[in-house]
Coordinates of C-alpha atoms in Angstrom, one line a residue:
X4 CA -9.5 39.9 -43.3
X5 CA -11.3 41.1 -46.2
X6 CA -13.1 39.6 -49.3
X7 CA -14.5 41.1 -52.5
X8 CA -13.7 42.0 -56.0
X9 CA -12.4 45.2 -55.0
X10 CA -11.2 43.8 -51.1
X11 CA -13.5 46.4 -49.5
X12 CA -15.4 43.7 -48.0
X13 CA -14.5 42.6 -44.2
X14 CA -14.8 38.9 -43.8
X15 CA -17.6 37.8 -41.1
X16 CA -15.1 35.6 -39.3
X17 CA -18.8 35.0 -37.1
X18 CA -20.8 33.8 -39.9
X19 CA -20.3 30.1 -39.1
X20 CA -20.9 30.7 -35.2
X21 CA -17.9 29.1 -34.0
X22 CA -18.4 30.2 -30.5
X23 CA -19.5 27.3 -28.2
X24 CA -22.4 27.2 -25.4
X25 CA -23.4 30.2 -26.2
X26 CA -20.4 32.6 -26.5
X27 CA -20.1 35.7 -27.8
X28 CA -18.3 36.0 -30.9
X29 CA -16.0 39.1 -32.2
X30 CA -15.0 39.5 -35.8
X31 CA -12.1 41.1 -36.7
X32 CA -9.6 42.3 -39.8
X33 CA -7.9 39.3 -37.8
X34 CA -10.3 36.7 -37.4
X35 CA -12.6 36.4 -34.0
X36 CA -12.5 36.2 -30.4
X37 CA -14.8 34.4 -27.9
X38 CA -16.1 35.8 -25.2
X39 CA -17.1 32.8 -22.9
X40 CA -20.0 32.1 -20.1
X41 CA -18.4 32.1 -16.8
X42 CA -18.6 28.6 -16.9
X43 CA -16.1 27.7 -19.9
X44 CA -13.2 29.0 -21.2
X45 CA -11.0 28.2 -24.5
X46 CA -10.6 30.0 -28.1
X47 CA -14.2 28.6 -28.7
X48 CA -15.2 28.1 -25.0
X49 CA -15.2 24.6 -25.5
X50 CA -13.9 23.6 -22.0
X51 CA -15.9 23.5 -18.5
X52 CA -14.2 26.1 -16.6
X53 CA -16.2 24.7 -13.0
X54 CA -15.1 23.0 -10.5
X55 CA -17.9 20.2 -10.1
X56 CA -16.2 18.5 -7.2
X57 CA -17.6 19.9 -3.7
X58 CA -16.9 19.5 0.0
X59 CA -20.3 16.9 -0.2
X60 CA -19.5 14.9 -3.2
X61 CA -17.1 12.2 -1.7
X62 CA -16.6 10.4 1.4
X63 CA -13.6 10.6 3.4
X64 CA -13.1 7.2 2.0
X65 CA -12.4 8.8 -2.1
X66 CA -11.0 11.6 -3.8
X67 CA -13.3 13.6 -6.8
X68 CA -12.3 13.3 -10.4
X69 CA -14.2 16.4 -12.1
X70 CA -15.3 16.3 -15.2
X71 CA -17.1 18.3 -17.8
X72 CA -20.4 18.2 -16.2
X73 CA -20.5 15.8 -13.6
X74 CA -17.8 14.7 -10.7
X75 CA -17.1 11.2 -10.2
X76 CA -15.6 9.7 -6.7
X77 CA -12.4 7.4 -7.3
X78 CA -12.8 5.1 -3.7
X79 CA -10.0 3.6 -2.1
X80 CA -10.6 0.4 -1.6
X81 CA -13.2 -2.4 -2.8
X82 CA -15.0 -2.2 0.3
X83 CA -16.0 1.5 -0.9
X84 CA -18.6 1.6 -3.3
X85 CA -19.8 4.8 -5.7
X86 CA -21.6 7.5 -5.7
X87 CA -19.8 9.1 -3.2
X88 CA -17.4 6.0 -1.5
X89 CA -19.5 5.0 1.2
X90 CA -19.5 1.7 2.9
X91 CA -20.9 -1.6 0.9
X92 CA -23.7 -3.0 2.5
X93 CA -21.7 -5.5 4.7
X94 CA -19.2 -3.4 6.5
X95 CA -17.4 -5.9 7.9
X96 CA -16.4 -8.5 4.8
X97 CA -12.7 -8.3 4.7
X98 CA -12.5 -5.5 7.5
X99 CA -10.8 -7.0 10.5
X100 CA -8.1 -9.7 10.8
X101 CA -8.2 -13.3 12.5
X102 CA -7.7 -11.7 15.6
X103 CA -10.8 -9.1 15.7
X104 CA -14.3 -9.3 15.7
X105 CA -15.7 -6.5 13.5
X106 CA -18.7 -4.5 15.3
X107 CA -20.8 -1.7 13.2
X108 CA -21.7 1.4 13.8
X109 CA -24.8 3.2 11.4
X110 CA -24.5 2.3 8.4
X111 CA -21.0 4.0 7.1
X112 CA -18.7 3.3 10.1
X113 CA -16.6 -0.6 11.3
X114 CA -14.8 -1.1 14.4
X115 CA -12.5 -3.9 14.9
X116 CA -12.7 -5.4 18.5
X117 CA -9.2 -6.9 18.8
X118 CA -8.3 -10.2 21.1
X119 CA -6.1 -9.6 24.2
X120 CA -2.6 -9.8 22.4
X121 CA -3.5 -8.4 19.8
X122 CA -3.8 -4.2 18.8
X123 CA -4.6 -1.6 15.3
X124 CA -7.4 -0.8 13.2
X125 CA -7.5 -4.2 12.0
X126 CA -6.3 -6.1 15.2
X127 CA -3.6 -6.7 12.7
X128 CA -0.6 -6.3 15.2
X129 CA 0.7 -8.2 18.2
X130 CA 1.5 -7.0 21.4
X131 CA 5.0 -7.6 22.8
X132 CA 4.6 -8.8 25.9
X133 CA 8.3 -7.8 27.0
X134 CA 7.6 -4.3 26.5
X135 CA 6.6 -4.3 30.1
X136 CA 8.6 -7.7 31.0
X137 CA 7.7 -9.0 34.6
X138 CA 11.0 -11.2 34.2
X139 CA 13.8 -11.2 37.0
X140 CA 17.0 -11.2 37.7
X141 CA 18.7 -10.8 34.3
X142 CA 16.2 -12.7 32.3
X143 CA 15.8 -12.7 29.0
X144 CA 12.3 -11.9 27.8
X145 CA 10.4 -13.7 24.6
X146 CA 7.1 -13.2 23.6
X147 CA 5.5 -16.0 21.1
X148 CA 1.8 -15.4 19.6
X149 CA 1.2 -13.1 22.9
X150 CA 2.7 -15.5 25.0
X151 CA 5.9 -13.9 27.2
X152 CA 8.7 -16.3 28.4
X153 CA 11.8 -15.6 30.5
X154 CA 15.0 -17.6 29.5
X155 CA 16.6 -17.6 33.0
X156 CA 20.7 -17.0 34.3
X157 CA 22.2 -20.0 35.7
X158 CA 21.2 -20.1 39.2
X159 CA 18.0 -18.7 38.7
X160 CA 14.7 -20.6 38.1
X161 CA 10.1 -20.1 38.2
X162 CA 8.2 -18.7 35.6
X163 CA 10.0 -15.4 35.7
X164 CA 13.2 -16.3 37.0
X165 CA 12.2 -15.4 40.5
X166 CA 14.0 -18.1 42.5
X167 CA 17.5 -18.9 43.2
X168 CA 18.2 -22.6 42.4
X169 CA 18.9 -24.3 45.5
X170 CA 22.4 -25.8 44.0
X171 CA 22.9 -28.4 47.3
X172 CA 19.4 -29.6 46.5
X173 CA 21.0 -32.5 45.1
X174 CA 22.9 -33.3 47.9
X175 CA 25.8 -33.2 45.8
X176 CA 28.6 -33.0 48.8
X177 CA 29.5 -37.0 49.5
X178 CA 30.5 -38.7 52.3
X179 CA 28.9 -36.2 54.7
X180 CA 30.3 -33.4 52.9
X181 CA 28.8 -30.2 53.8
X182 CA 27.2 -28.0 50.8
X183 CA 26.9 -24.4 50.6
X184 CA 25.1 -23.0 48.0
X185 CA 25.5 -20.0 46.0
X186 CA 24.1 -18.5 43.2
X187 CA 24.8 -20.9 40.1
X188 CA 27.3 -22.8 42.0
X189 CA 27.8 -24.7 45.8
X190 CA 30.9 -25.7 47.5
X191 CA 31.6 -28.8 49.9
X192 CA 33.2 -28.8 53.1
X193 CA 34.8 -32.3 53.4
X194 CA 34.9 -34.5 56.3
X195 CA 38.5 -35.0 57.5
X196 CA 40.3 -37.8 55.2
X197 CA 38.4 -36.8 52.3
X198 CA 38.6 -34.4 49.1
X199 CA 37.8 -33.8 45.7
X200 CA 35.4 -32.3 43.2
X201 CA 33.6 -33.0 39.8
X202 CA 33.3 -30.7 36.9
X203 CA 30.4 -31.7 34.7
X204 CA 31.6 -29.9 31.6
X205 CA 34.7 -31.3 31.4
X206 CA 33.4 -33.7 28.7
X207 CA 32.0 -30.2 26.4
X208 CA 28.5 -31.5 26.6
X209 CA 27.3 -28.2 25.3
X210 CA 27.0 -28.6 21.4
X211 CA 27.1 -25.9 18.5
X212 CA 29.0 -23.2 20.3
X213 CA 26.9 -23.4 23.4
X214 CA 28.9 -22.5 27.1
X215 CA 28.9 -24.9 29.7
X216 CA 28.0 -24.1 33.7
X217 CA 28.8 -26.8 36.2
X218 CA 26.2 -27.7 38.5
X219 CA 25.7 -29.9 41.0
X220 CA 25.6 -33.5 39.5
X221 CA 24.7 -32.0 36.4
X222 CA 25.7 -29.0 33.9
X223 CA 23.8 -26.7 32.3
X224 CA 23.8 -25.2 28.6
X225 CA 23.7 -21.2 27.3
X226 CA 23.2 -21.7 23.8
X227 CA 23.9 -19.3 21.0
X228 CA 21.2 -18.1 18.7
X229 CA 20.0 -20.8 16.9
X230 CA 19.9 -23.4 19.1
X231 CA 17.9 -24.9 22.1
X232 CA 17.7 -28.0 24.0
X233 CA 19.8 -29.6 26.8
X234 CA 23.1 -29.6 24.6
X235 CA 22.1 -27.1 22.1
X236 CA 21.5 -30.1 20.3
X237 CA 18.1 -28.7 18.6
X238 CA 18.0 -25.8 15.9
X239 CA 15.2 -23.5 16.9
X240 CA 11.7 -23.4 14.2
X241 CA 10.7 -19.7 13.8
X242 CA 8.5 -20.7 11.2
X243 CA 4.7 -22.3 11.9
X244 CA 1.5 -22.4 9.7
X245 CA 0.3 -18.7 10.0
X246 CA 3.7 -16.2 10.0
X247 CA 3.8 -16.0 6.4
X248 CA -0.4 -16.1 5.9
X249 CA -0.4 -17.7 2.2
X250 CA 3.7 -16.9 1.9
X251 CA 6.3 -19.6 2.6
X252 CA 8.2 -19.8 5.5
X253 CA 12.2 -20.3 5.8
X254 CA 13.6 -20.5 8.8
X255 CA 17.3 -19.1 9.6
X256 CA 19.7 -19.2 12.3
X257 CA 18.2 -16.6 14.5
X258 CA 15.4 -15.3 12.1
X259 CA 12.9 -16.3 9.2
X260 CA 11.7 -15.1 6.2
X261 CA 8.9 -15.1 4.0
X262 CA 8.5 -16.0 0.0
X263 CA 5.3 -14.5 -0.9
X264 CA 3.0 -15.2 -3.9
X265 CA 3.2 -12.7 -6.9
X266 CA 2.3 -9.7 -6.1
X267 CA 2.1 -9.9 -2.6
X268 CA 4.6 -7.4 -0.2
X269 CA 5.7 -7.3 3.0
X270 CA 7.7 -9.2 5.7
X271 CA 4.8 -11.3 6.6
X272 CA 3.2 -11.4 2.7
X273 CA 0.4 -9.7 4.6
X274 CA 0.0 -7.1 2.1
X275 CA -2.6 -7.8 -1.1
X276 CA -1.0 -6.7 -4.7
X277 CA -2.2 -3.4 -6.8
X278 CA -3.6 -5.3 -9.6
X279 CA -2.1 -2.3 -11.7
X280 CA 1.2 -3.6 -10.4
X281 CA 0.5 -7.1 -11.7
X282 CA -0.9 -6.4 -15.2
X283 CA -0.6 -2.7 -16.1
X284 CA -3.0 -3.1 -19.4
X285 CA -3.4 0.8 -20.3
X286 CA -1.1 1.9 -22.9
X287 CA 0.9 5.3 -22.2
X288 CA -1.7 7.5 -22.8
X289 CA -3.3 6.3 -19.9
X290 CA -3.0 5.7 -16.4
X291 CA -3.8 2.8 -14.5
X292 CA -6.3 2.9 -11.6
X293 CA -7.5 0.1 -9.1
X294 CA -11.0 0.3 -9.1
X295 CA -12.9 -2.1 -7.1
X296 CA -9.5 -5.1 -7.7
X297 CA -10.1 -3.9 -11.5
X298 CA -7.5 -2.4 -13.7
X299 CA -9.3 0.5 -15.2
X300 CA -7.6 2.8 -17.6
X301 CA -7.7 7.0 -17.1
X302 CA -6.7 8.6 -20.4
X303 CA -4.6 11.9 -21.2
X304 CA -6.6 14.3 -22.8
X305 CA -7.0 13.9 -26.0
X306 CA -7.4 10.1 -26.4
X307 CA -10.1 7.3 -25.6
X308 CA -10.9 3.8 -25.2
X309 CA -10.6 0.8 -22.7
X310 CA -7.0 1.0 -23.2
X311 CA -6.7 4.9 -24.2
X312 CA -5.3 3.9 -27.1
X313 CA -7.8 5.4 -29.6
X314 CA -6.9 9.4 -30.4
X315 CA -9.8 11.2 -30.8
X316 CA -10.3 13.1 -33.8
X317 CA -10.7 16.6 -33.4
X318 CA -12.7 18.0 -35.7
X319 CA -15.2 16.0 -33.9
X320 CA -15.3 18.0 -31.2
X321 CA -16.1 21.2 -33.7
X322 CA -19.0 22.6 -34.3
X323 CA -20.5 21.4 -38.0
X324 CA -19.9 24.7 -40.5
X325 CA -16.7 24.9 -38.9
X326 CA -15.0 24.6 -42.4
X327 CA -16.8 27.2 -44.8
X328 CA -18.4 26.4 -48.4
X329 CA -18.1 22.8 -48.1
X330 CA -15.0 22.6 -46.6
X331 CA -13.8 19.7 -45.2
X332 CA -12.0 19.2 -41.3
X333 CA -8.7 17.2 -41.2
X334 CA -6.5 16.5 -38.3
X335 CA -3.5 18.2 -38.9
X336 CA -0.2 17.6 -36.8
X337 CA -0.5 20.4 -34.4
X338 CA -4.4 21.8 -35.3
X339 CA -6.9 21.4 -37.1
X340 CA -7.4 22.3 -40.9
X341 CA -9.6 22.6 -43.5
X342 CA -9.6 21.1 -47.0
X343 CA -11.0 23.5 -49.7
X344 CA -12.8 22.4 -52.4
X345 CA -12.1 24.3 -55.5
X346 CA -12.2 27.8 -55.8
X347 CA -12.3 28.6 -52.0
X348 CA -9.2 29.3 -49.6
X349 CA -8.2 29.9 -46.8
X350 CA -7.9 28.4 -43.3
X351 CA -11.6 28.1 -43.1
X352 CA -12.5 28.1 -47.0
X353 CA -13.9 31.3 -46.6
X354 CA -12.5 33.4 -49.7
X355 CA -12.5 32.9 -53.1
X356 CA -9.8 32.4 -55.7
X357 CA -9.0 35.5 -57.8
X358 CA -10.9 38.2 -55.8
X359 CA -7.4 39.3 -54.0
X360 CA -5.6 42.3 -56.0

């Protein structure tokens, strides 16, 4: 702290102003002090100490990155576009899916207008019909691209199962045998000298599993998951050309599944990949953000570059003068030092060699 031939000399730890934007600067036996601007705070009030982000400077549609001097919004999507994330000039490119019709509102707002089967913010989502099934009797309710369908008991038959199946229809009772129906089954009363009766399933027409019910002059098939047809002969498709968008389909027993592209999420593969996720390019001093379907990189403090994998010298960031008497600024592992040139010392080369006693 002090300087001289007889060391009755206090150092001006001041001298070089090492106080930045315009801070007021203490000297001491010790070295100095700062006193900072409201604005910024650190040893040499070298950091913004505002917040620059306000309830005005993004959209609903971003968050605020603050910086030093400025605030910069970070949008969600693509179809966000800076200053503050509002909405590209076509609203509607990319809003809605196939099934809506995309209506505007201003200039900042979209509105999906979704078809009859079809429901969300992007029409996205299809109704099921069998929520609120109309189907009778026992029925067993399926709905197909908005389309319901009742898979009917035996006995029962119409579009949702509403009528009992006339079983003596067929006239099945021979020789002036006398039918009574009942439902999913009918009985004959037999003239006098005559008898008998003929079980359809007795030859197991039903295939894969499937249980037989006799009817009259004919049988009919409950088939386990899987399988359709008269017999059960047929293995049911869940797949077609739009379940699994640009994914392929695999159908299963009593299911299906989707192999998506890479990237690409979800059951349906209806989900677009983070290109972060896919390529990842920052090194790890930085983060990875989507901006716009671009990989951009975010860096730690303290390092720069596309990539954030430059670290940035800090003696840079000092004031020139910082080092004294034609000192020179290094990067040391922890802080910053200075390299004397001969006869000075010191952490900032400000005393001479010799005049300490």
């Amino acid at each position: 702290g002090y300087t001289g031939r007889l060391c009755d000399e206090e150092i001006n730890y001041c001298q070089s102003q090492p106080c930045w934007n315009n801070g007021i600067c203490r000297s001491s036996t010790s070295g100095y002090t700062c006193e900072c601007p409201a604005a910024f705070i650190g040893k040499q009030c070298e950091k913004d100490n505002i917040d620059n982000c306000d309830a005005n400077s993004c959209t609903e549609y971003g968050y605020c990155q603050d910086n030093i001097d400025s605030a910069t919004c970070i949008c969600e999507t693509p179809s966000y576009e800076q200053p503050r994330c509002t909405r590209k000039a076509d609203l509607c490119d990319g809003f809605c899916s196939q099934h809506g019709r995309c209506e505007t509102f201003g200039s900042v707002r979209a509105l999906c207008i979704c078809e009859p089967d079809y429901t969300g913010k992007k029409c996205d989502t299809e109704i099921n019909k069998c929520m609120n099934s109309s189907c009778q009797n026992g029925a067993t309710c399926s709905s197909t691209e908005g389309i319901q369908a009742c898979a009917c008991r035996d006995g029962y038959e119409g579009s949702i199962c509403q009528h009992v199946i006339d079983e003596c229809r067929s006239k099945p009772c021979e020789n002036d045998g006398i039918c009574t129906g009942s439902v999913g089954k009918y009985t004959c009363k037999c003239m006098s000298g005559f008898k008998g009766f003929i079980d359809e399933c007795e030859s197991f027409p039903c295939q894969h599993g499937g249980t037989c019910s006799d009817r009259a002059n004919d049988y009919s098939c409950s088939c386990k998951d899987g399988w359709e047809g008269k017999s059960c002969e047929q293995s049911v498709s869940y797949c077609n050309d739009t379940v699994c968008n640009a994914g392929a389909c695999v159908s299963l027993i009593d299911n299906y599944f989707c192999r998506c592209g890479l990237g690409v999420t979800g059951q349906n593969c209806e989900q677009s990949p983070n290109v972060c996720d896919i390529i990842s390019p920052c090194t790890s001093t930085g983060t990875c953000m989507n901006i716009g379907g671009t990989a951009e990189c975010q860096c730690k403090e303290g390092y720069s570059g596309t990539l954030c994998e430059s670290l940035i010298d800090p003696c840079s960031t000092l004031n020139t003068g910082y080092c004294l008497n034609g000192g020179t600024c290094k990067d040391g592992e922890s802080e910053v030092v200075c390299q004397c040139r001969d006869p000075y010392v010191g952490d900032k080369c400000q005393a001479r060699k010799g005049n300490f006693i």
